[in-house]
mmCIF file of C-alpha atoms in Angstrom:
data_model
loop_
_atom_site.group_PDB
_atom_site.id
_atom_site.type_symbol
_atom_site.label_atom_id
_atom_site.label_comp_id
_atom_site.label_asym_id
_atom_site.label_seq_id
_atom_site.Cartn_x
_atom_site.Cartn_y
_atom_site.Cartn_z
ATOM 1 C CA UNK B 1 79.046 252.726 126.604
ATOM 2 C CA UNK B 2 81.015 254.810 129.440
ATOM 3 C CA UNK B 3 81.512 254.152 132.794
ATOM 4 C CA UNK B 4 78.920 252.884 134.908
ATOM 5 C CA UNK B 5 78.888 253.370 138.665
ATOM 6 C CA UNK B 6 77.774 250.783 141.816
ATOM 7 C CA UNK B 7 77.498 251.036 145.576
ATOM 8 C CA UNK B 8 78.096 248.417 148.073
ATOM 9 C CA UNK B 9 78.522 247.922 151.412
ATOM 10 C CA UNK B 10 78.945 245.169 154.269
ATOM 11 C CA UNK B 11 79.173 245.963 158.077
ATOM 12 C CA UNK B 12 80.603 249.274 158.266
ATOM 13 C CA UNK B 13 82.523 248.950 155.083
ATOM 14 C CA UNK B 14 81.449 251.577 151.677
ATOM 15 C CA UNK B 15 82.760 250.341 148.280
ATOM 16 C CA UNK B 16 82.597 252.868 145.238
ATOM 17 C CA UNK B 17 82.831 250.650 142.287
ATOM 18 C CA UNK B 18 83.633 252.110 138.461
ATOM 19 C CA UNK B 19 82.884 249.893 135.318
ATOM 20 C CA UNK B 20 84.482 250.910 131.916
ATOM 21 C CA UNK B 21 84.865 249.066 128.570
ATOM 22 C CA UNK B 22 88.756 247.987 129.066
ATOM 23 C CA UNK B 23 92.406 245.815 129.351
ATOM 24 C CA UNK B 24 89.844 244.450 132.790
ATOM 25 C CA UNK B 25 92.714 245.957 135.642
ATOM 26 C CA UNK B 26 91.050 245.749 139.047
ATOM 27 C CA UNK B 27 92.276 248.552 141.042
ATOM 28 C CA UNK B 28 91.445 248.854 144.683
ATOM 29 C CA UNK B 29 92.222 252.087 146.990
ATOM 30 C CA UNK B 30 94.912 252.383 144.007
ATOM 31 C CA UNK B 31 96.426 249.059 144.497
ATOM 32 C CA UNK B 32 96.466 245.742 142.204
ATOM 33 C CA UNK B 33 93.926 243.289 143.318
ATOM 34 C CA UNK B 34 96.435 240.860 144.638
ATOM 35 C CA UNK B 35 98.318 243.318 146.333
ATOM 36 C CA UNK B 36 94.846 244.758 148.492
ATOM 37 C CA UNK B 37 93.676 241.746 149.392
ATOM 38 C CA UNK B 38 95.775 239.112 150.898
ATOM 39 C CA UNK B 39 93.269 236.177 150.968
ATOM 40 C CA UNK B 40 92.677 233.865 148.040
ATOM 41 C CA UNK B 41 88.775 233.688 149.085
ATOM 42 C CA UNK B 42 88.664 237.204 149.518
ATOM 43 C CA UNK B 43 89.917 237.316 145.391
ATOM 44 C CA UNK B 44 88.241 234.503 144.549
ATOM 45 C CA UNK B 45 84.845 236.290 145.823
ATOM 46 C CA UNK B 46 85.618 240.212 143.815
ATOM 47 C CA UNK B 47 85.812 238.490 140.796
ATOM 48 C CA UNK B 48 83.216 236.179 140.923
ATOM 49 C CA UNK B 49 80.713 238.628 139.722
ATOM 50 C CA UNK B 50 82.589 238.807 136.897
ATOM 51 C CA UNK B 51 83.426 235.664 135.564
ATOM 52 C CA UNK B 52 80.050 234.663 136.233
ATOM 53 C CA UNK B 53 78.645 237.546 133.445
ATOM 54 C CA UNK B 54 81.854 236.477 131.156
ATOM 55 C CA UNK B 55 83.222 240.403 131.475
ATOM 56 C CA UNK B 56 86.220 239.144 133.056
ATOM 57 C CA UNK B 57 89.351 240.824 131.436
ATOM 58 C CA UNK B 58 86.863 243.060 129.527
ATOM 59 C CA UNK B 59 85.779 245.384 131.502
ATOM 60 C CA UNK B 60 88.214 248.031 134.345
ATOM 61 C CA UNK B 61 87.292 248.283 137.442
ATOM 62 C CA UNK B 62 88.398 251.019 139.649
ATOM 63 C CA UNK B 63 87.233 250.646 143.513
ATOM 64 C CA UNK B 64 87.392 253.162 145.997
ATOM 65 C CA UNK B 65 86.804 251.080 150.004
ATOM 66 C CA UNK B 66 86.613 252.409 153.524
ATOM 67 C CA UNK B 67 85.693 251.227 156.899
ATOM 68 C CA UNK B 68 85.497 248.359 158.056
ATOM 69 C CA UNK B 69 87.856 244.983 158.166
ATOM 70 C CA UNK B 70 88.855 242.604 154.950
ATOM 71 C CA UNK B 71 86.160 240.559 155.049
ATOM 72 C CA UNK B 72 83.583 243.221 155.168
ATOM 73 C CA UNK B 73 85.044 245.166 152.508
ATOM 74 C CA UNK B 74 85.201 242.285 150.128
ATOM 75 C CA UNK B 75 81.653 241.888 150.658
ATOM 76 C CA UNK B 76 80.998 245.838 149.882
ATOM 77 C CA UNK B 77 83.005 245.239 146.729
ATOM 78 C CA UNK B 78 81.456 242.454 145.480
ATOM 79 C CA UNK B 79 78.162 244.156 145.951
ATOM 80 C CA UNK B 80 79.954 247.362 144.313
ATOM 81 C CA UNK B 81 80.752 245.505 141.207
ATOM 82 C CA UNK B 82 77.511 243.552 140.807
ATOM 83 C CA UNK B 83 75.634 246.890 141.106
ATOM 84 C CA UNK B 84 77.640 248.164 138.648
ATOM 85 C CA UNK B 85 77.554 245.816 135.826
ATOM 86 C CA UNK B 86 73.845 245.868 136.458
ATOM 87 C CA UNK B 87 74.259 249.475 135.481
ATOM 88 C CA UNK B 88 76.847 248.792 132.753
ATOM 89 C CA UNK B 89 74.274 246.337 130.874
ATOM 90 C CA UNK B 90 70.823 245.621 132.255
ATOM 91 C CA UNK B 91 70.193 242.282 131.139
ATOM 92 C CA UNK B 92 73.015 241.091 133.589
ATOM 93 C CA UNK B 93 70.079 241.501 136.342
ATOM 94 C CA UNK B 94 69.241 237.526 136.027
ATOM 95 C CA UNK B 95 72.230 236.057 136.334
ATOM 96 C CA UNK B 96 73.675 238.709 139.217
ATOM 97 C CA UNK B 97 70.100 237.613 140.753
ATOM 98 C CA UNK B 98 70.672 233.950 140.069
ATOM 99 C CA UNK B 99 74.506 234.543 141.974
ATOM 100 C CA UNK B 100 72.326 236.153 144.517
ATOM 101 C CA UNK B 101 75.538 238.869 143.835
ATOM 102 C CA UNK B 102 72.904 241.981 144.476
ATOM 103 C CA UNK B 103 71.623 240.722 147.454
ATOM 104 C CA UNK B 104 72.667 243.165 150.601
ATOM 105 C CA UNK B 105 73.971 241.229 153.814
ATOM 106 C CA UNK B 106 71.776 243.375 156.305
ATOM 107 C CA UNK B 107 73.697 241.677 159.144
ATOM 108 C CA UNK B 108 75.095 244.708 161.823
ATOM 109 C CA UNK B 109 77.099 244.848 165.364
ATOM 110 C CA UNK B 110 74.680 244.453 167.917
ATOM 111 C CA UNK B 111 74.711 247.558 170.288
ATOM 112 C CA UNK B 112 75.895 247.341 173.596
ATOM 113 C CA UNK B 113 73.699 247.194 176.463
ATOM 114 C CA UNK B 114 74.016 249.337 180.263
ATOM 115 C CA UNK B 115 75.015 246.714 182.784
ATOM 116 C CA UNK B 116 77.186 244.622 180.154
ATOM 117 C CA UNK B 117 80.553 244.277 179.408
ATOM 118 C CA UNK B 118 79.394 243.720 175.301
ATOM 119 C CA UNK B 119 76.104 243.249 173.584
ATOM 120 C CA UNK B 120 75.240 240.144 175.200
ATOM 121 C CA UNK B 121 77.688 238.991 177.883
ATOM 122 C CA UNK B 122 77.072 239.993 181.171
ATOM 123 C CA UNK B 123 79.672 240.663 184.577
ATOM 124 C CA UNK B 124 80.287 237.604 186.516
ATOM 125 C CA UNK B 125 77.491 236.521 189.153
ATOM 126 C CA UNK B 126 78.047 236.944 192.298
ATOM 127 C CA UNK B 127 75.400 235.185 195.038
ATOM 128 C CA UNK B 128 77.226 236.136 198.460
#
């Protein structure tokens, strides 16, 4: 088949995801899966896209993250890999859909505002 190739991204985190036909090694920023990520939800959620379309151990997967914190590059790599499957066989689309794996989290930091200390909060009142 060959490799197949996914984007994904979360916050202001950018995952490069590569699918080939393999051993199924998860490399991230040239690190072991376990070793990148820390969390056990954090693994739990990369390789839920694959385990749900059974190419768990099958397939390699070579990730290349930036930006961002943990959380919101887990969420660029699981939209990486999703993407990328999708790519690497088509009929995969239903149950990536069904996972609601493709779907993009459009959710952003809230500029800051003149007059504020952040977005929202404001400098203490002062009446007298």
């Amino acid at each position: 088949m060959g490799v197949a190739m996914g984007t994904g991204r979360r916050k202001t985190a950018v995952a490069r995801v590569r699918i080939k036909a393999g051993s199924g090694s998860l490399t991230i920023n040239g690190q072991s899966l376990n070793d990148y990520l820390r969390v056990e939800r954090d693994r739990q959620m990369v390789e839920a896209p694959l385990k749900a379309t059974e190419t768990f151990g099958k397939v390699d997967v070579w990730v290349r993250v930036t930006g961002g914190g943990t959380t919101g590059q887990t969420g660029a790599i699981v939209l990486g890999i999703a993407r990328a499957l999708e790519a690497y066989n088509n009929q995969f689309h239903e149950t990536l859909s069904a996972g609601r794996f493709l779907t993009r989290d459009s959710r952003m930091v809230e500029r800051k505002k003149f007059g504020f200390k952040k977005a929202r909060k404001s400098f203490q009142f002062s009446k007298r």
